[in-house]
PDB file of C-alpha atoms and ligand atoms in Angstrom:
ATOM      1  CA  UNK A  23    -124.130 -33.392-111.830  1.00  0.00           C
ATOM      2  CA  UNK A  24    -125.455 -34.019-115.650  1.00  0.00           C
ATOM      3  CA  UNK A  25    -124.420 -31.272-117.878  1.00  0.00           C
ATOM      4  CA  UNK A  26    -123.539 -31.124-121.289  1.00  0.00           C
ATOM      5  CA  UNK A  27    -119.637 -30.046-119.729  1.00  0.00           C
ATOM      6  CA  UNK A  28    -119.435 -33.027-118.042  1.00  0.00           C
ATOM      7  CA  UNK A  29    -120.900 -35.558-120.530  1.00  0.00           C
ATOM      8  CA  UNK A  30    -118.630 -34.405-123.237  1.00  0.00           C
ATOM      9  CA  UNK A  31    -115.526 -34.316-120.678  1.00  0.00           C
ATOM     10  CA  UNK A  32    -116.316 -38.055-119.821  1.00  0.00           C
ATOM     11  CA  UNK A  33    -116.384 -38.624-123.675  1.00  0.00           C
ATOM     12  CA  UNK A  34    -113.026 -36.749-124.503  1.00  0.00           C
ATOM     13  CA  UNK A  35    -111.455 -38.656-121.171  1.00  0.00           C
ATOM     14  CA  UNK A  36    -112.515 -42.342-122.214  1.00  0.00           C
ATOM     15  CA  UNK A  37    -110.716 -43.584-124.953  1.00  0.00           C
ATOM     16  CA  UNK A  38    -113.358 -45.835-126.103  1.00  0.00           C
ATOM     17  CA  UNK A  39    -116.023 -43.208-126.346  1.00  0.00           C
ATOM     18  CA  UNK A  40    -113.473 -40.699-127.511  1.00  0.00           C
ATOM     19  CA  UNK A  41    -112.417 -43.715-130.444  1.00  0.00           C
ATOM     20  CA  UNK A  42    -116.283 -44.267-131.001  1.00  0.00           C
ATOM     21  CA  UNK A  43    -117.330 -40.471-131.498  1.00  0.00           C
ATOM     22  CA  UNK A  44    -114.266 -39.835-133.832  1.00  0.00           C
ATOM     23  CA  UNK A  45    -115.343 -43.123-135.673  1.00  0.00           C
ATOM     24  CA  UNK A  46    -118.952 -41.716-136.125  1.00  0.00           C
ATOM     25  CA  UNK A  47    -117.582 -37.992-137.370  1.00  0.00           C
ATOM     26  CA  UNK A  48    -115.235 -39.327-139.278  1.00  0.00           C
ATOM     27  CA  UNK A  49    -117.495 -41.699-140.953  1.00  0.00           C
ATOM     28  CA  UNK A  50    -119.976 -38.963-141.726  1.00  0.00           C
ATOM     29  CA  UNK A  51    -117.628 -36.598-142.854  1.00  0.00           C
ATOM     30  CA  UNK A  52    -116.413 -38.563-145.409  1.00  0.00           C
ATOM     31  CA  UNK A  53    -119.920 -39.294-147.039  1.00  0.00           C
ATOM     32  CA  UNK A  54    -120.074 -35.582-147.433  1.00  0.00           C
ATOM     33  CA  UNK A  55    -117.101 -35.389-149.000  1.00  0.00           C
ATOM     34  CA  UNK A  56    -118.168 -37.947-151.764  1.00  0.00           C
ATOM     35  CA  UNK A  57    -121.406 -36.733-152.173  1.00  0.00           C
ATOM     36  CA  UNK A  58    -120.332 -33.569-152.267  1.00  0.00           C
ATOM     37  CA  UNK A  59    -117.425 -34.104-154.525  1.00  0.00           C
ATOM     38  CA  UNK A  60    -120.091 -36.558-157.305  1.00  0.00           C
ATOM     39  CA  UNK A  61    -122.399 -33.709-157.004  1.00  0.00           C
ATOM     40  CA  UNK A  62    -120.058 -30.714-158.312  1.00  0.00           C
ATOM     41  CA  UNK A  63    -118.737 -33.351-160.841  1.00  0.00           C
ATOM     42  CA  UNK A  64    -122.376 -33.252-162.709  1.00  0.00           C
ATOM     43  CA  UNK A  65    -123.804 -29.559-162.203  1.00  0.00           C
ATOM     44  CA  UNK A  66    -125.757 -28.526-165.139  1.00  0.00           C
ATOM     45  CA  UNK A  67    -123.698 -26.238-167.834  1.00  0.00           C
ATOM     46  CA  UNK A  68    -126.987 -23.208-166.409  1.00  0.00           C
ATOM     47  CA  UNK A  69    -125.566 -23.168-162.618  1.00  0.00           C
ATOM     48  CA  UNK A  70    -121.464 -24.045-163.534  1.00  0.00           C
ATOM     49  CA  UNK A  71    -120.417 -21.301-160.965  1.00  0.00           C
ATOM     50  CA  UNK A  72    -121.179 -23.597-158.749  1.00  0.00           C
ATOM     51  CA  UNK A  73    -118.897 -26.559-159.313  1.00  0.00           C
ATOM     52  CA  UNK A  74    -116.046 -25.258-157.846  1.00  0.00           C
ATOM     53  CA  UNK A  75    -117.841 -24.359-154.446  1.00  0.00           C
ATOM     54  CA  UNK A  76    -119.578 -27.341-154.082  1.00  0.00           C
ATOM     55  CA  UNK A  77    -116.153 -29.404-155.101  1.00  0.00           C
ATOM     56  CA  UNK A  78    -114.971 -26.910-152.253  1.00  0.00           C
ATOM     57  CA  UNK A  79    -117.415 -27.744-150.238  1.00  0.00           C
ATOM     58  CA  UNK A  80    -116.850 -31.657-151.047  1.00  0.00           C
ATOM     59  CA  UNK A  81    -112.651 -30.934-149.636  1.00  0.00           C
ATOM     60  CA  UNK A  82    -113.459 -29.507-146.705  1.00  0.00           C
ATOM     61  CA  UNK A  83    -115.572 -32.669-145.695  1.00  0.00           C
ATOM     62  CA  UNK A  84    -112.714 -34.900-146.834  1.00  0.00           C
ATOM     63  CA  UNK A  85    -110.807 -32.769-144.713  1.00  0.00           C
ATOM     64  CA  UNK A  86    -113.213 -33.080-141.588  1.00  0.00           C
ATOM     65  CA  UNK A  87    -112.601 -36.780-142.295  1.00  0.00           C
ATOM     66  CA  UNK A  88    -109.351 -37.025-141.814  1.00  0.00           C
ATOM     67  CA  UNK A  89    -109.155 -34.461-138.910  1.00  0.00           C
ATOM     68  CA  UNK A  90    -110.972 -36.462-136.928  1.00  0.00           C
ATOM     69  CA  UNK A  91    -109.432 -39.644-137.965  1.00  0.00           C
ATOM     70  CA  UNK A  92    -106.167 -37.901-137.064  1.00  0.00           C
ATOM     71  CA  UNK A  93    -107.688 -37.088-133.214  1.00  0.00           C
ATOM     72  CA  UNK A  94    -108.509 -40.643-132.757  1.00  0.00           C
ATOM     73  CA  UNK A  95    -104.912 -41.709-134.152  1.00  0.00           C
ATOM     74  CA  UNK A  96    -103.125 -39.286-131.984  1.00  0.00           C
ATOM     75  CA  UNK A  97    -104.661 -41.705-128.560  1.00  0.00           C
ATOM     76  CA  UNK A  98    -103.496 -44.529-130.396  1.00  0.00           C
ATOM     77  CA  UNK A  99    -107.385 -45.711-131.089  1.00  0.00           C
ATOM     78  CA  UNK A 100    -107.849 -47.710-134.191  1.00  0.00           C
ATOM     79  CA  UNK A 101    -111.403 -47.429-136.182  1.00  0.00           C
ATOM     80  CA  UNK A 102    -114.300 -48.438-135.052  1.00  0.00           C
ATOM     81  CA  UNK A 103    -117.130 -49.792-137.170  1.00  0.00           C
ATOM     82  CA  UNK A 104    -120.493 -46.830-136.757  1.00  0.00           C
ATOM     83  CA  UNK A 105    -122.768 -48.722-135.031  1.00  0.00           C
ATOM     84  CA  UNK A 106    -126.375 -49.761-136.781  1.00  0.00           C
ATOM     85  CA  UNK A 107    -128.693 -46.642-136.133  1.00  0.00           C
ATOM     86  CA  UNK A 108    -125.879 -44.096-135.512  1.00  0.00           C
ATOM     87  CA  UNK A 109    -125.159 -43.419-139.438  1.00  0.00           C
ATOM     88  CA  UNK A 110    -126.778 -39.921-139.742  1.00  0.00           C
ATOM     89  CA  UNK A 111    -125.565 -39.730-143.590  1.00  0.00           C
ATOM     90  CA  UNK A 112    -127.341 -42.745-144.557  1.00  0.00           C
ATOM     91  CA  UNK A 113    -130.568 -42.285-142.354  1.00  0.00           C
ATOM     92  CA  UNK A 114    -131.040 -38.806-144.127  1.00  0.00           C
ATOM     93  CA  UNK A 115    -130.526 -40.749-147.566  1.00  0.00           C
ATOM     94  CA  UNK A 116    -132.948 -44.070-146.414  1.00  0.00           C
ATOM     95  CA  UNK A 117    -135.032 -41.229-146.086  1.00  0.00           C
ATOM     96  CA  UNK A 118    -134.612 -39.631-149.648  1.00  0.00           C
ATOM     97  CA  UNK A 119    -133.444 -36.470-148.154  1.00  0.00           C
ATOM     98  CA  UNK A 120    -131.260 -34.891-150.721  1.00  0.00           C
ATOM     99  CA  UNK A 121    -129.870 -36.894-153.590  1.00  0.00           C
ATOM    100  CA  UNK A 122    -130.018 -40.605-153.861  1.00  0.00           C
ATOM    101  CA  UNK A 123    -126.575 -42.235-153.822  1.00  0.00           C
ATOM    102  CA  UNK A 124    -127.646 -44.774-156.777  1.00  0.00           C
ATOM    103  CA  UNK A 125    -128.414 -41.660-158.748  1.00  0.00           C
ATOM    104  CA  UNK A 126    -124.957 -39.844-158.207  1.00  0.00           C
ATOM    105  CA  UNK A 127    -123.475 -42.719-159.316  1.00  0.00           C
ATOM    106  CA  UNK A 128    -124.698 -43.104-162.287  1.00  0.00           C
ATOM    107  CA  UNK A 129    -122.875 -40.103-162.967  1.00  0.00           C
ATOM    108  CA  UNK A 130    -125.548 -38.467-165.078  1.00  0.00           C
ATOM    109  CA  UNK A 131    -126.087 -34.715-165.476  1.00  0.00           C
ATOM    110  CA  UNK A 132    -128.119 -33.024-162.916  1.00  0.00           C
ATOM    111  CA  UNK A 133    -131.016 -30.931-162.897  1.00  0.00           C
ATOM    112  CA  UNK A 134    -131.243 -27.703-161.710  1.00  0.00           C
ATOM    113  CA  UNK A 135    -133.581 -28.762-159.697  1.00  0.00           C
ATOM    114  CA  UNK A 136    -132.281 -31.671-158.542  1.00  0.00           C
ATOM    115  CA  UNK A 137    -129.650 -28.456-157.448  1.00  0.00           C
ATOM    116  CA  UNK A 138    -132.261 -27.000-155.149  1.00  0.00           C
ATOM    117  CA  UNK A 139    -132.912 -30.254-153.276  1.00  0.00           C
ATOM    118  CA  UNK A 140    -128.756 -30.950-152.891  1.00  0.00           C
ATOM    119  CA  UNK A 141    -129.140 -27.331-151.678  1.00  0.00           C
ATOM    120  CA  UNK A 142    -131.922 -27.562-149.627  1.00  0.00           C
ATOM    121  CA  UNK A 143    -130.298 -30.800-147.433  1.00  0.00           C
ATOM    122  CA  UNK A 144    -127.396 -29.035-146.920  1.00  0.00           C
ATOM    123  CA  UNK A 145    -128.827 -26.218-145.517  1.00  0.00           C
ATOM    124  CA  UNK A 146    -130.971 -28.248-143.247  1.00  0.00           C
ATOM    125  CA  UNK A 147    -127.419 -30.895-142.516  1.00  0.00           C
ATOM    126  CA  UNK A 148    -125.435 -27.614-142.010  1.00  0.00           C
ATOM    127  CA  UNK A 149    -127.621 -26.100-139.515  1.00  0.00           C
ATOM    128  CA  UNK A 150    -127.051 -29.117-137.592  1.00  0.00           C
ATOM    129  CA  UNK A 151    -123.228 -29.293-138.324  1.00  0.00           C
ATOM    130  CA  UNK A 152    -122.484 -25.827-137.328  1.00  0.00           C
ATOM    131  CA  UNK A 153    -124.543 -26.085-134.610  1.00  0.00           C
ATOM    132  CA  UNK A 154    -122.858 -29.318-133.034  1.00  0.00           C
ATOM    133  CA  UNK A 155    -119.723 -27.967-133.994  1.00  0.00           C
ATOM    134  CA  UNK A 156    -120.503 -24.849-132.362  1.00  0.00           C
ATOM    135  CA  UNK A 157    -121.352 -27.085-128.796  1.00  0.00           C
ATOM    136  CA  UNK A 158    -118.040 -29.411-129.125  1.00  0.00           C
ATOM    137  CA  UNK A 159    -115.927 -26.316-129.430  1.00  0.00           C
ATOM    138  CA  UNK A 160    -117.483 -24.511-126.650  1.00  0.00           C
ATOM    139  CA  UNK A 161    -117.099 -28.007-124.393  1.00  0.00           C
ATOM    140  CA  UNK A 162    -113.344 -28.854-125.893  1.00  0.00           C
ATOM    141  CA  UNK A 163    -112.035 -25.922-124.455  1.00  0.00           C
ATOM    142  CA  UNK A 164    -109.524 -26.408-121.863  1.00  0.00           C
ATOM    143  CA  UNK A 165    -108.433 -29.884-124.287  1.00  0.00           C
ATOM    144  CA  UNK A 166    -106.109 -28.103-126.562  1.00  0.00           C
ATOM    145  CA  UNK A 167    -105.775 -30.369-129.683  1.00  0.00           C
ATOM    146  CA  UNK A 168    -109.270 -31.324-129.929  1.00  0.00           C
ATOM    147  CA  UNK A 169    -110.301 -27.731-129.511  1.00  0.00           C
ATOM    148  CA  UNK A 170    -108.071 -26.478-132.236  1.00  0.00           C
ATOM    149  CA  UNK A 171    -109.168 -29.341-134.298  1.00  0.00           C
ATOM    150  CA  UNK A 172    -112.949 -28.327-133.701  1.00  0.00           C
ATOM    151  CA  UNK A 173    -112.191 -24.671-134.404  1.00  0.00           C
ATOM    152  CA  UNK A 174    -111.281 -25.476-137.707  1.00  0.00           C
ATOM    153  CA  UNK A 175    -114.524 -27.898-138.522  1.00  0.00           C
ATOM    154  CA  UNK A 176    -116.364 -25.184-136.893  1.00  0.00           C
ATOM    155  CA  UNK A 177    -115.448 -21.974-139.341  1.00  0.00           C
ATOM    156  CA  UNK A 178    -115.798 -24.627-142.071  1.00  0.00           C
ATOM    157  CA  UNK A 179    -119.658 -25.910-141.358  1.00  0.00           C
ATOM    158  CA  UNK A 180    -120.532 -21.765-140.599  1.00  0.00           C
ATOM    159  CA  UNK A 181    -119.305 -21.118-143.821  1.00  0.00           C
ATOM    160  CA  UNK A 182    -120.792 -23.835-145.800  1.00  0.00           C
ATOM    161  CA  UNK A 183    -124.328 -22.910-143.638  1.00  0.00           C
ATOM    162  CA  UNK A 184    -123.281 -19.349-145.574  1.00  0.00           C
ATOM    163  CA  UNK A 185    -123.154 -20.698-148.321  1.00  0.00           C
ATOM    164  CA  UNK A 186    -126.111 -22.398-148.962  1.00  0.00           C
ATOM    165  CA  UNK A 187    -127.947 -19.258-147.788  1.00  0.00           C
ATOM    166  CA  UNK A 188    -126.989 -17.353-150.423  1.00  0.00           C
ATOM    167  CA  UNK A 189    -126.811 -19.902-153.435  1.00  0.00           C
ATOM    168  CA  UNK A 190    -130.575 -20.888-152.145  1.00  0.00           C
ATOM    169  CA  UNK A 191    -131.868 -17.078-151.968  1.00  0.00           C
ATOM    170  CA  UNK A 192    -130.424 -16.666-156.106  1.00  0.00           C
ATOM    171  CA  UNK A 193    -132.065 -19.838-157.145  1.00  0.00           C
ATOM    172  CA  UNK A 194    -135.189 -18.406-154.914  1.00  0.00           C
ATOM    173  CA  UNK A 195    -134.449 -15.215-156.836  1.00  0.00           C
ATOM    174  CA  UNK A 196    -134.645 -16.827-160.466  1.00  0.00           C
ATOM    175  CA  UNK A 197    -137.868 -18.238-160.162  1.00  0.00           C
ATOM    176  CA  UNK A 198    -137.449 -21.731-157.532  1.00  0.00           C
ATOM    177  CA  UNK A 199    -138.847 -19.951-154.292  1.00  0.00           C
ATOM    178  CA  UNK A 200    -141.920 -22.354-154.137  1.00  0.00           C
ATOM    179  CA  UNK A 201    -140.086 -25.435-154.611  1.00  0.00           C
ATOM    180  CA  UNK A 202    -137.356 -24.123-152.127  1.00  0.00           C
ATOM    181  CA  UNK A 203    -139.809 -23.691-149.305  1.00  0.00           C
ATOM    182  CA  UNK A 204    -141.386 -27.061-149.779  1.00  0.00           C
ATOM    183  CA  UNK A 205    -137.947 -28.860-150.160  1.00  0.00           C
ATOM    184  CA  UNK A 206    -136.415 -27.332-146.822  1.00  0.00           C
ATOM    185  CA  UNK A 207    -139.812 -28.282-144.655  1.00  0.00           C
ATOM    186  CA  UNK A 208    -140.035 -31.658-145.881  1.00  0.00           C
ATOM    187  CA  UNK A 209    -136.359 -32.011-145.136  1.00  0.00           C
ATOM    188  CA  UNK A 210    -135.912 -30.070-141.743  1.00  0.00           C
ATOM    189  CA  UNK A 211    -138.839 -32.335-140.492  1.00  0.00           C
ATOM    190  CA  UNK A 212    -137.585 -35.556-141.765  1.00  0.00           C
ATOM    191  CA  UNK A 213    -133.626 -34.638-140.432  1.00  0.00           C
ATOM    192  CA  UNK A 214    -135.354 -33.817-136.396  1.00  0.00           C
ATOM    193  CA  UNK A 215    -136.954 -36.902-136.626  1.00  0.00           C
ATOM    194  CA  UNK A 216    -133.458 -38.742-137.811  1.00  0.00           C
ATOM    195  CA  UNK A 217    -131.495 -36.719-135.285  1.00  0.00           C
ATOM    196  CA  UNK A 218    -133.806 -37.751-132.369  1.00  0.00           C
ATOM    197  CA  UNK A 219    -132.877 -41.626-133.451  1.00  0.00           C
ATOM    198  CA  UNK A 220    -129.560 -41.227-134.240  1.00  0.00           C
ATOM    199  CA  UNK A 221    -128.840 -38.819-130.690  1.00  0.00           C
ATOM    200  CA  UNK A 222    -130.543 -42.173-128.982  1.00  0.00           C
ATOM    201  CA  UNK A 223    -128.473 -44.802-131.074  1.00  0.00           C
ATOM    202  CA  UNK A 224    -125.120 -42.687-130.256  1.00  0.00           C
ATOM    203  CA  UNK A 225    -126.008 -41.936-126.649  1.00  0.00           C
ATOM    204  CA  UNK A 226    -127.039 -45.679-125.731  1.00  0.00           C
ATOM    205  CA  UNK A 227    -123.849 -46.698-127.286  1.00  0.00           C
ATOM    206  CA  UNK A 228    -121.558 -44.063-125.290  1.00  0.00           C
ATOM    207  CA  UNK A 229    -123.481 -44.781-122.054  1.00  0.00           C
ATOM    208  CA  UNK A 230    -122.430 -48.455-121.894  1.00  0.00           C
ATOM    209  CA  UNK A 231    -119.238 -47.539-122.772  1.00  0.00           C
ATOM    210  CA  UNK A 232    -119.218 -44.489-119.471  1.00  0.00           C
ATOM    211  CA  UNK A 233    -121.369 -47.167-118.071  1.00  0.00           C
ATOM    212  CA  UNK A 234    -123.874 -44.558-116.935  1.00  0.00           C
ATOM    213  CA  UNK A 235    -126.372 -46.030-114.573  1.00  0.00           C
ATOM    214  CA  UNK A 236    -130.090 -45.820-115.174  1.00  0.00           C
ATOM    215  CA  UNK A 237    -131.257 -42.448-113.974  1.00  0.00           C
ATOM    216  CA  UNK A 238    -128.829 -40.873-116.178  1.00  0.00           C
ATOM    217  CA  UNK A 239    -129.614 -42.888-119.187  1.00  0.00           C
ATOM    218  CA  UNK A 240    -133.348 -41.653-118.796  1.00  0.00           C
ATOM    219  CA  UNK A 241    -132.492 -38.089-118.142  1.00  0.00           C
ATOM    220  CA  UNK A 242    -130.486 -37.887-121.316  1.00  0.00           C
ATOM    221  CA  UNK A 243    -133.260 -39.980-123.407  1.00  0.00           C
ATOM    222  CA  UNK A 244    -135.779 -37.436-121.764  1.00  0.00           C
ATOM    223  CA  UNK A 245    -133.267 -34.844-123.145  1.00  0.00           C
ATOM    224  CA  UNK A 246    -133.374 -35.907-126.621  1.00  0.00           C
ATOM    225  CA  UNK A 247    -136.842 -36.014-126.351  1.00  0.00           C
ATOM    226  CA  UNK A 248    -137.259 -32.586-125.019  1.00  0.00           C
ATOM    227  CA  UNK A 249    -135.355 -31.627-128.083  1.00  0.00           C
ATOM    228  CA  UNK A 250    -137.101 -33.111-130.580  1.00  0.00           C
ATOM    229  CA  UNK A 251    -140.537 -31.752-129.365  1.00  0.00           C
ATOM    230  CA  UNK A 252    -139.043 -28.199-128.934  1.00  0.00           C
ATOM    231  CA  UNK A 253    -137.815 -28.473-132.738  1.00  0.00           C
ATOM    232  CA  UNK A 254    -141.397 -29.859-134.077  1.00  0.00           C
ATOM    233  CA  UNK A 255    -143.046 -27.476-131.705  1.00  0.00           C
ATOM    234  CA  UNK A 256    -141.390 -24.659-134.180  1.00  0.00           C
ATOM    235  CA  UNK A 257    -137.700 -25.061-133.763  1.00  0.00           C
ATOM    236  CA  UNK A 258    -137.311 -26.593-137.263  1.00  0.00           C
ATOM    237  CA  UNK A 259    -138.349 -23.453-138.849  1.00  0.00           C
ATOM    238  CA  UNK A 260    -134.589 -21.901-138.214  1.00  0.00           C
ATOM    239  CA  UNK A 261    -133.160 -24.560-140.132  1.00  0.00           C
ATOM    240  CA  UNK A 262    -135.426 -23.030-143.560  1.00  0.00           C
ATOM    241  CA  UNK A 263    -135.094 -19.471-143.173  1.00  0.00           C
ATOM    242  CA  UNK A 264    -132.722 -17.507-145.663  1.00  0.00           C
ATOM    243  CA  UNK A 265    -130.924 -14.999-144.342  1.00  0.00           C
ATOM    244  CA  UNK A 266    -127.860 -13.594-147.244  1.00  0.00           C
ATOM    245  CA  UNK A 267    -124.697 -13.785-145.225  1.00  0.00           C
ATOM    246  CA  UNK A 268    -122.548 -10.842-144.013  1.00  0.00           C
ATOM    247  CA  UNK A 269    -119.830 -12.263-146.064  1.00  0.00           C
ATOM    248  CA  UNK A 270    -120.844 -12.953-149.437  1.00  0.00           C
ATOM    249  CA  UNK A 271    -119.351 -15.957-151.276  1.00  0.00           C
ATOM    250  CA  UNK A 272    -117.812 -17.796-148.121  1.00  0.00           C
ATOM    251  CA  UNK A 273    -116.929 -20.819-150.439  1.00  0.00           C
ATOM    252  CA  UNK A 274    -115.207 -18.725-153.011  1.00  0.00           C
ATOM    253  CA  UNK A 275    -111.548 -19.224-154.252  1.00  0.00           C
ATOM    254  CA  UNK A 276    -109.489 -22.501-155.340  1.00  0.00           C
ATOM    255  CA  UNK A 277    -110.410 -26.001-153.867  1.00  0.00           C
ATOM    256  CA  UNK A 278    -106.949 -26.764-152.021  1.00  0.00           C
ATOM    257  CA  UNK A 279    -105.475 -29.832-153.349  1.00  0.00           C
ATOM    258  CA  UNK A 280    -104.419 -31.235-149.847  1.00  0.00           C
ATOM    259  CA  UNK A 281    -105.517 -29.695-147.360  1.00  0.00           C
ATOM    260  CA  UNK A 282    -103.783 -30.012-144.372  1.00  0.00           C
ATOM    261  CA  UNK A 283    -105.737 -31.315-140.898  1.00  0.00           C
ATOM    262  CA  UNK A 284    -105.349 -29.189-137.848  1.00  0.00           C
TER     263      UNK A 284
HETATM  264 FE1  LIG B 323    -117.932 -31.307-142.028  1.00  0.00          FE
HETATM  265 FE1  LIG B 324    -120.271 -29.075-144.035  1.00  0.00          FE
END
């Protein structure tokens, strides 16, 4: 039977899937932590308190990186190179969602409100971070290193989804509410569109990998489909609501230096 149990247990048990999904994540990951790490680099002097939790931010994705680099190590799987279509960091940019690479690296000062969009994408991104992280954990559980791997990822992406909650609701606070509503609907409906392609691009690839015969292929295309009409329908609208987090300042305290994977 097609669940989402099986089709992730198939993944985890193939070693070619398993090397192509860690390649993907990894690959991901990685972008976020340069992005991340340019963009707390060239805050504006006005919103300096929050360098050091976006540079936070920026090591936990480095960190992601290398956890899941260290998953695919531990089968003895080499890299793999993210397939054409499957590169969710670079669709979102393509799409000028958030801030354009050529413009972090010319390493100039940002705007405050070039803050709000960096903001903005990342609450949209995390939504769909925690959530996937969220499903892999539930699915990785009777797999014990991936699942203590994921756990980790997991209570990272919740808190940086925290995060952005609260930073977004004091810049809403100070005057950028307006601008903050337009910037997370333009993004949320531009990142369900991306996510539909890049579910497709991922899934095509893993299913000639599993070698998954026809009806199954269509089932899970019909899948993403359903998805993607649920979240235009009006599921996009929980990826731009603010909400201030139970635990205030999730991203506070010193960037580690090295952190540690799982
Ligand atoms: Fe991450
Ligand atoms: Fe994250």
């Amino acid at each position: 039977m097609l669940s989402a149990r099986t089709i992730y247990g198939e993944i985890f048990d193939n070693d070619e899937a398993f090397g192509l999904l860690c390649s993907i994540a990894a690959s991901g990951e990685a972008q976020g932590g340069w992005e991340n790490g340019m963009i707390a680099a060239l805050v504006p002097g006005s919103l300096a308190g929050l360098a050091a939790k976006i540079a936070r931010h920026g090591a936990d994705e480095d960190k992601h990186g290398r956890i899941f680099a260290a998953l695919r190590r531990k089968r003895g799987l080499g890299p793999v190179a993210v397939p054409p279509g499957a590169d969710y960091t670079m669709r979102l940019e393509a799409a000028g969602i958030g801030l354009a690479h050529a413009r972090l690296r010319r390493e100039e000062q940002l705007t405050e409100a070039d803050i709000v969009t960096y903001l903005a994408r990342s609450r949209v991104t995390g939504q769909r971070a925690s959530e996937q992280m969220r499903a892999l954990r539930r699915h990785a559980g009777d797999r014990p290193g991936i699942a203590r791997a994921v756990r980790v990822i997991s209570d990272d992406e919740d808190n940086h989804l925290a995060c952005c909650h609260e930073e977004l609701l004091r810049l809403a606070a100070a005057g950028h509410g307006q601008v903050i509503r337009a910037t997370l609907r333009a993004a949320a409906l531009a990142e369900i569109a991306i996510y539909r392609d890049v579910s497709r691009a991922v899934i095509g690839h893993l299913g000639q990998i599993l070698g998954w015969r026809r009806p199954a292929a269509a089932v899970l295309a019909a899948g993403i489909r359903g998805v993607y009409a649920c979240e235009r329908l009006g599921g996009w609208r929980r990826m731009v609501s603010l909400r201030m987090p139970a635990r205030r300042n999730p991203l506070g305290g010193p960037v580690p230096a090295q952190p540690s994977p799982a």
